[in-house]
Amino acid sequence: MSKRIKARLSVFLMCVLAVFSVMCIRSDAFDTYTVSGTVGIDTTSNYLYLNTPQGKMTIAIDPETDLSGCKMLLPDKKVTVECHRGQDACLHASKIYETVAVVDSSTSATVYGTVTSKTTEDVIFLSTTEGTMQIKVDNTTDFTGCQLVAIGKAVYITVARGSDACLHAVTVSDGDPSNSVPDTMVVGGVEMPNVRGTVTAETNASLLYFSTSYGTMVVKYDSTTDFSGCLTLLPGQSIAVALYRGNDAYMHAAKVTNLGNSNYSDAGAYTTTASFTGAVSASSTLNTLYLVTSDGTMLIKLDTTTALSKLPLIVGQTVTVTCGYGTDAAWHAMSIK
């Protein structure tokens, strides 16, 4: 074989190898996948079984797999996997990370409640006056306003709906972000501390028991205590109390302010009025009085115009309520004494 032929053959072989290399690169480039789904219950440290709308996928987890975005592969957890086809013809995970729902913060609301024992790292179970809420926590949740989340602690959570149709926690804070409460308050020309806390079940017609960051405080009511804007003192309710020390060595309440999420109704004109006497039920909320009477339990809505003659509503307290029958076919409290 002449040198010229050998040279041409060498050039030809080099061209073939170059084309083959390009084909391999293109094959590798197109042999990568990004898939999303939920972690299967049979997942191990070596294999991820991913449930997708198209079926179950088996994806190998290698020592080189990037797991920085997902440290826990728990059943039903939503994850996204970047994977490729290995030389063994199996799918291998290049990267696994949590699938984060898109949260619409433009329609957020703030709720108040107590963290229950069902709470996990991913979901806060919050007991509120309207029931227990399940609120998801993700890597975008802002905890800067909350020193610590613990079972039994009362917190404010700003929630918004996510693309997964679940409620997500936008912020978690010790204080209501929409209601700034001053540390001191001037009442009757005297400046006094204004302490935040939550009402506890021991509260009665003589003493207010409320849990604060300093512990549980016992506070007396005075005939001059200002309860304007605070219709109820129910267990779990968030309040602020302007305090002063009396001559009897007790702390006394000069002013009590409701900090809970109260959306009082306003039925307008009433078609008829009547008075009812009974005991305040433990089922009562910031917006609704459940009154236990001799004829049964009544549901009475609290209005923006409801007038108190003395104390706010306390569980077990006997009261007489003058009601108006509203256009919404419900009784509304006009005055309570």
Coordinates of C-alpha atoms in Angstrom, one line a residue:
M1 CA 0.0 0.0 0.0
S2 CA 1.4 3.3 -1.1
K3 CA 2.1 6.1 1.4
R4 CA -0.5 8.3 -0.3
I5 CA -3.2 5.6 0.1
K6 CA -2.2 5.1 3.8
A7 CA -2.4 8.9 4.4
R8 CA -5.9 9.1 2.8
L9 CA -7.0 6.1 4.8
S10 CA -5.7 7.7 8.0
V11 CA -7.6 10.9 7.3
F12 CA -10.7 8.9 6.6
L13 CA -10.5 7.0 9.8
M14 CA -10.0 10.2 11.8
C15 CA -13.1 11.7 10.2
V16 CA -15.1 8.6 11.1
L17 CA -13.9 8.8 14.7
A18 CA -14.7 12.5 14.9
V19 CA -18.3 11.9 13.6
F20 CA -18.7 9.0 16.0
S21 CA -17.6 11.1 18.9
V22 CA -20.1 13.9 18.0
M23 CA -22.8 11.3 17.8
C24 CA -21.9 10.0 21.2
I25 CA -22.0 13.5 22.7
R26 CA -25.4 14.2 21.1
S27 CA -26.6 10.9 22.4
D28 CA -25.4 11.7 25.9
A29 CA -26.9 15.2 25.8
F30 CA -30.3 13.8 24.8
D31 CA -30.2 10.9 27.2
T32 CA -30.9 13.1 30.3
Y33 CA -34.3 13.5 32.0
T34 CA -36.0 15.7 34.6
V35 CA -38.9 14.1 36.2
S36 CA -41.2 14.9 39.2
G37 CA -43.3 12.8 41.5
T38 CA -43.7 11.4 45.0
V39 CA -41.3 9.2 46.8
G40 CA -42.5 5.5 46.9
I41 CA -42.7 3.7 50.2
D42 CA -40.2 1.1 49.0
T43 CA -37.4 3.7 48.4
T44 CA -34.0 2.7 49.9
S45 CA -30.6 4.5 50.2
N46 CA -29.6 2.9 46.8
Y47 CA -32.8 3.2 44.8
L48 CA -35.5 5.9 44.5
Y49 CA -38.9 4.5 43.5
L50 CA -40.7 7.6 42.1
N51 CA -44.4 7.6 41.6
T52 CA -45.3 9.8 38.6
P53 CA -48.5 10.2 36.6
Q54 CA -47.0 7.9 34.0
G55 CA -46.2 5.2 36.4
K56 CA -43.5 4.1 38.9
M57 CA -39.8 4.8 37.9
T58 CA -36.8 3.1 39.4
I59 CA -33.8 5.5 39.7
A60 CA -30.4 4.5 41.1
I61 CA -28.9 6.8 43.8
D62 CA -25.1 7.0 43.4
P63 CA -22.4 8.3 45.7
E64 CA -22.1 11.2 43.2
T65 CA -25.8 12.1 43.3
D66 CA -26.3 15.7 44.5
L67 CA -28.7 15.5 47.5
S68 CA -28.0 19.0 48.9
G69 CA -31.6 20.0 48.0
C70 CA -33.2 17.0 49.7
K71 CA -31.8 15.3 52.7
M72 CA -34.8 13.1 53.5
L73 CA -36.6 10.8 51.0
L74 CA -39.7 10.0 53.0
P75 CA -42.8 8.3 51.5
D76 CA -45.2 10.7 49.6
K77 CA -42.7 13.5 49.6
K78 CA -42.7 15.5 46.3
V79 CA -39.3 15.7 44.6
T80 CA -37.8 16.5 41.3
V81 CA -35.0 14.3 39.9
E82 CA -32.4 15.2 37.2
C83 CA -31.3 11.7 35.9
H84 CA -29.4 10.1 33.1
R85 CA -29.1 6.8 31.4
G86 CA -26.1 4.9 32.7
Q87 CA -23.9 2.4 30.9
D88 CA -25.9 -0.3 32.6
A89 CA -29.0 1.0 30.7
C90 CA -30.5 2.0 34.1
L91 CA -31.6 5.5 35.1
H92 CA -29.2 7.2 37.6
A93 CA -30.0 10.3 39.6
S94 CA -27.6 13.3 39.0
K95 CA -29.6 15.5 41.4
I96 CA -32.6 15.2 43.7
Y97 CA -34.4 18.2 45.2
E98 CA -37.7 19.0 46.8
T99 CA -40.5 20.2 44.6
V100 CA -41.5 23.6 46.1
A101 CA -45.1 24.8 45.4
V102 CA -45.5 28.3 44.1
V103 CA -47.2 30.4 46.8
D104 CA -49.5 33.3 45.9
S105 CA -48.6 35.8 48.7
S106 CA -51.0 38.4 47.2
T107 CA -53.9 36.7 48.9
S108 CA -52.4 36.1 52.3
A109 CA -54.1 36.2 55.7
T110 CA -52.9 36.1 59.3
V111 CA -54.2 33.4 61.7
Y112 CA -53.5 33.0 65.4
G113 CA -53.4 29.7 67.3
T114 CA -51.5 27.2 69.4
V115 CA -49.1 24.6 68.0
T116 CA -50.4 21.1 68.6
S117 CA -48.6 17.8 69.2
K118 CA -49.3 16.6 65.6
T119 CA -46.9 19.2 64.2
T120 CA -43.9 17.9 62.2
E121 CA -40.9 19.6 60.4
D122 CA -43.1 20.0 57.3
V123 CA -46.5 20.8 58.6
I124 CA -47.7 23.0 61.5
F125 CA -51.0 21.8 63.1
L126 CA -52.4 25.1 64.5
S127 CA -55.3 25.0 66.9
T128 CA -57.4 28.1 66.5
T129 CA -60.8 29.3 67.8
E130 CA -62.3 28.2 64.5
G131 CA -60.7 24.7 64.5
T132 CA -57.4 23.0 63.7
M133 CA -55.5 24.2 60.6
Q134 CA -52.8 22.3 58.7
I135 CA -50.1 24.7 57.4
K136 CA -47.2 23.6 55.3
V137 CA -43.7 24.9 56.0
D138 CA -41.1 25.1 53.2
N139 CA -37.7 26.7 52.7
T140 CA -39.2 30.1 51.9
T141 CA -41.0 30.4 55.3
D142 CA -39.8 33.4 57.3
F143 CA -39.2 32.6 60.9
T144 CA -37.3 35.8 61.8
G145 CA -40.2 37.0 64.0
C146 CA -40.4 33.8 66.0
Q147 CA -37.8 32.8 68.5
L148 CA -38.9 29.2 68.7
V149 CA -41.7 26.9 67.5
A150 CA -42.7 24.4 70.2
I151 CA -45.8 22.3 71.1
G152 CA -48.3 24.5 73.0
K153 CA -46.8 27.8 71.9
A154 CA -49.2 30.5 70.6
V155 CA -48.0 32.0 67.3
Y156 CA -49.2 34.2 64.4
I157 CA -48.9 32.7 61.0
T158 CA -49.3 34.5 57.7
V159 CA -50.7 31.9 55.3
A160 CA -51.2 31.8 51.5
R161 CA -52.5 29.2 49.1
G162 CA -49.9 27.3 47.1
S163 CA -50.0 25.8 43.7
D164 CA -50.4 22.4 45.4
A165 CA -53.8 23.6 46.8
C166 CA -52.4 23.6 50.3
L167 CA -52.0 26.4 52.8
H168 CA -48.3 27.5 53.2
A169 CA -46.7 29.5 56.0
V170 CA -45.3 32.7 54.6
T171 CA -44.2 34.0 58.0
V172 CA -44.3 32.7 61.6
S173 CA -44.1 35.2 64.4
D174 CA -44.6 35.6 68.1
G175 CA -46.5 38.9 67.6
D176 CA -49.3 39.8 65.1
P177 CA -47.5 41.4 62.2
S178 CA -50.6 43.3 61.2
N179 CA -51.1 44.7 64.7
S180 CA -48.2 46.5 66.3
V181 CA -48.7 46.7 70.0
P182 CA -46.7 49.3 72.0
D183 CA -44.6 48.1 75.0
T184 CA -46.1 50.8 77.2
M185 CA -49.5 52.6 77.3
V186 CA -50.7 55.8 78.9
V187 CA -54.0 55.2 80.8
G188 CA -55.5 58.0 82.9
G189 CA -52.4 60.1 82.4
V190 CA -50.1 57.3 83.8
E191 CA -47.6 55.4 81.6
M192 CA -47.7 51.6 82.4
P193 CA -46.3 48.4 80.8
N194 CA -48.5 46.9 78.1
V195 CA -47.9 43.1 78.4
R196 CA -48.9 40.6 75.6
G197 CA -50.2 37.1 76.5
T198 CA -53.0 34.5 76.0
V199 CA -56.0 33.9 78.2
T200 CA -55.9 30.6 80.1
A201 CA -58.8 28.5 81.3
E202 CA -58.5 29.5 84.9
T203 CA -59.8 33.0 84.1
N204 CA -62.9 33.9 86.1
A205 CA -65.1 36.9 86.9
S206 CA -62.6 38.2 89.5
L207 CA -59.2 37.3 88.1
L208 CA -57.5 37.2 84.7
Y209 CA -55.0 34.4 84.2
F210 CA -52.9 34.9 81.1
S211 CA -49.8 33.2 79.8
T212 CA -46.9 35.5 78.8
S213 CA -43.3 35.0 77.8
Y214 CA -42.5 35.8 81.5
G215 CA -44.8 33.0 82.8
T216 CA -48.5 32.9 83.8
M217 CA -49.7 36.2 85.4
V218 CA -52.7 36.7 87.7
V219 CA -54.3 40.1 87.2
K220 CA -57.3 41.7 89.0
Y221 CA -60.1 43.6 87.3
D222 CA -61.1 47.0 88.5
S223 CA -64.4 48.8 88.2
T224 CA -62.4 51.3 86.0
T225 CA -60.8 48.6 83.8
D226 CA -61.2 49.6 80.2
F227 CA -62.6 46.7 78.1
S228 CA -63.6 48.7 75.1
G229 CA -62.9 46.7 72.0
C230 CA -62.5 43.4 74.0
L231 CA -65.8 41.6 74.1
T232 CA -64.4 38.2 75.2
L233 CA -61.8 36.7 77.4
L234 CA -61.7 33.1 76.1
P235 CA -59.0 30.4 76.6
G236 CA -56.3 30.8 73.9
Q237 CA -57.3 34.4 73.1
S238 CA -54.5 36.8 72.4
I239 CA -54.6 40.0 74.5
A240 CA -52.5 42.9 75.7
V241 CA -52.9 44.2 79.2
A242 CA -51.8 47.6 80.5
L243 CA -50.8 46.8 84.1
Y244 CA -50.2 48.6 87.4
R245 CA -49.5 47.4 90.9
G246 CA -52.3 48.0 93.4
N247 CA -52.1 48.6 97.2
D248 CA -53.2 44.9 97.7
A249 CA -49.9 43.7 96.0
Y250 CA -51.9 42.4 93.0
M251 CA -51.3 43.5 89.5
H252 CA -54.4 45.3 88.2
A253 CA -55.6 45.7 84.6
A254 CA -56.1 49.3 83.5
K255 CA -56.9 48.4 79.9
V256 CA -57.3 45.1 78.1
T257 CA -57.0 45.0 74.3
N258 CA -58.0 42.0 72.1
L259 CA -55.3 41.0 69.6
G260 CA -57.1 38.0 68.2
N261 CA -58.5 37.8 64.7
S262 CA -62.1 39.0 65.4
N263 CA -64.3 39.7 62.4
Y264 CA -67.4 41.0 64.1
S265 CA -70.6 41.0 62.0
D266 CA -73.0 43.8 61.3
A267 CA -76.6 42.8 60.5
G268 CA -77.9 46.3 60.3
A269 CA -81.6 46.8 61.2
Y270 CA -83.2 44.1 63.4
T271 CA -86.8 42.9 62.7
T272 CA -87.4 41.9 66.3
T273 CA -85.6 42.0 69.7
A274 CA -85.6 39.7 72.8
S275 CA -83.6 39.0 75.9
F276 CA -82.1 35.6 76.9
T277 CA -80.2 34.5 80.1
G278 CA -77.8 31.7 80.3
A279 CA -74.2 30.6 80.8
V280 CA -71.3 31.2 78.3
S281 CA -70.3 27.9 76.7
A282 CA -66.7 26.8 76.2
S283 CA -67.6 26.5 72.5
S284 CA -67.8 30.3 72.2
T285 CA -65.4 32.1 69.9
L286 CA -64.3 35.7 69.3
N287 CA -67.2 36.2 66.9
T288 CA -69.9 33.9 68.3
L289 CA -71.5 33.5 71.7
Y290 CA -72.9 30.0 72.5
L291 CA -75.3 30.6 75.3
V292 CA -76.5 27.6 77.4
T293 CA -80.1 28.4 78.4
S294 CA -82.9 26.3 80.0
D295 CA -84.3 25.7 76.5
G296 CA -81.0 24.6 75.0
T297 CA -77.9 26.2 73.5
M298 CA -78.3 29.4 71.4
L299 CA -75.9 30.7 68.8
I300 CA -75.7 34.5 69.0
K301 CA -73.4 36.5 66.8
L302 CA -71.3 39.4 68.2
D303 CA -71.6 42.7 66.3
T304 CA -69.4 45.7 66.0
T305 CA -72.0 47.6 68.0
T306 CA -72.4 45.0 70.8
A307 CA -72.3 46.9 74.2
L308 CA -70.9 45.5 77.4
S309 CA -72.2 46.6 80.8
K310 CA -69.2 45.4 82.7
L311 CA -67.0 42.4 82.0
P312 CA -66.2 40.7 78.7
L313 CA -67.6 37.2 78.1
I314 CA -65.9 34.5 80.2
V315 CA -66.6 30.8 80.0
G316 CA -69.1 29.7 82.7
Q317 CA -70.3 33.3 83.4
T318 CA -74.1 33.8 83.6
V319 CA -75.2 36.8 81.4
T320 CA -78.3 38.3 80.0
V321 CA -78.1 39.2 76.3
T322 CA -80.4 41.5 74.6
C323 CA -80.6 40.3 71.0
G324 CA -81.9 41.6 67.6
Y325 CA -83.0 39.2 64.8
G326 CA -80.9 40.1 61.8
T327 CA -81.6 40.0 58.1
D328 CA -79.2 37.0 58.0
A329 CA -81.8 35.0 60.0
A330 CA -79.5 34.9 63.1
W331 CA -79.7 36.4 66.6
H332 CA -77.2 39.3 67.2
A333 CA -76.0 40.5 70.6
M334 CA -77.1 44.2 71.0
S335 CA -76.0 44.4 74.7
I336 CA -74.6 42.0 77.4
K337 CA -74.9 42.3 81.1

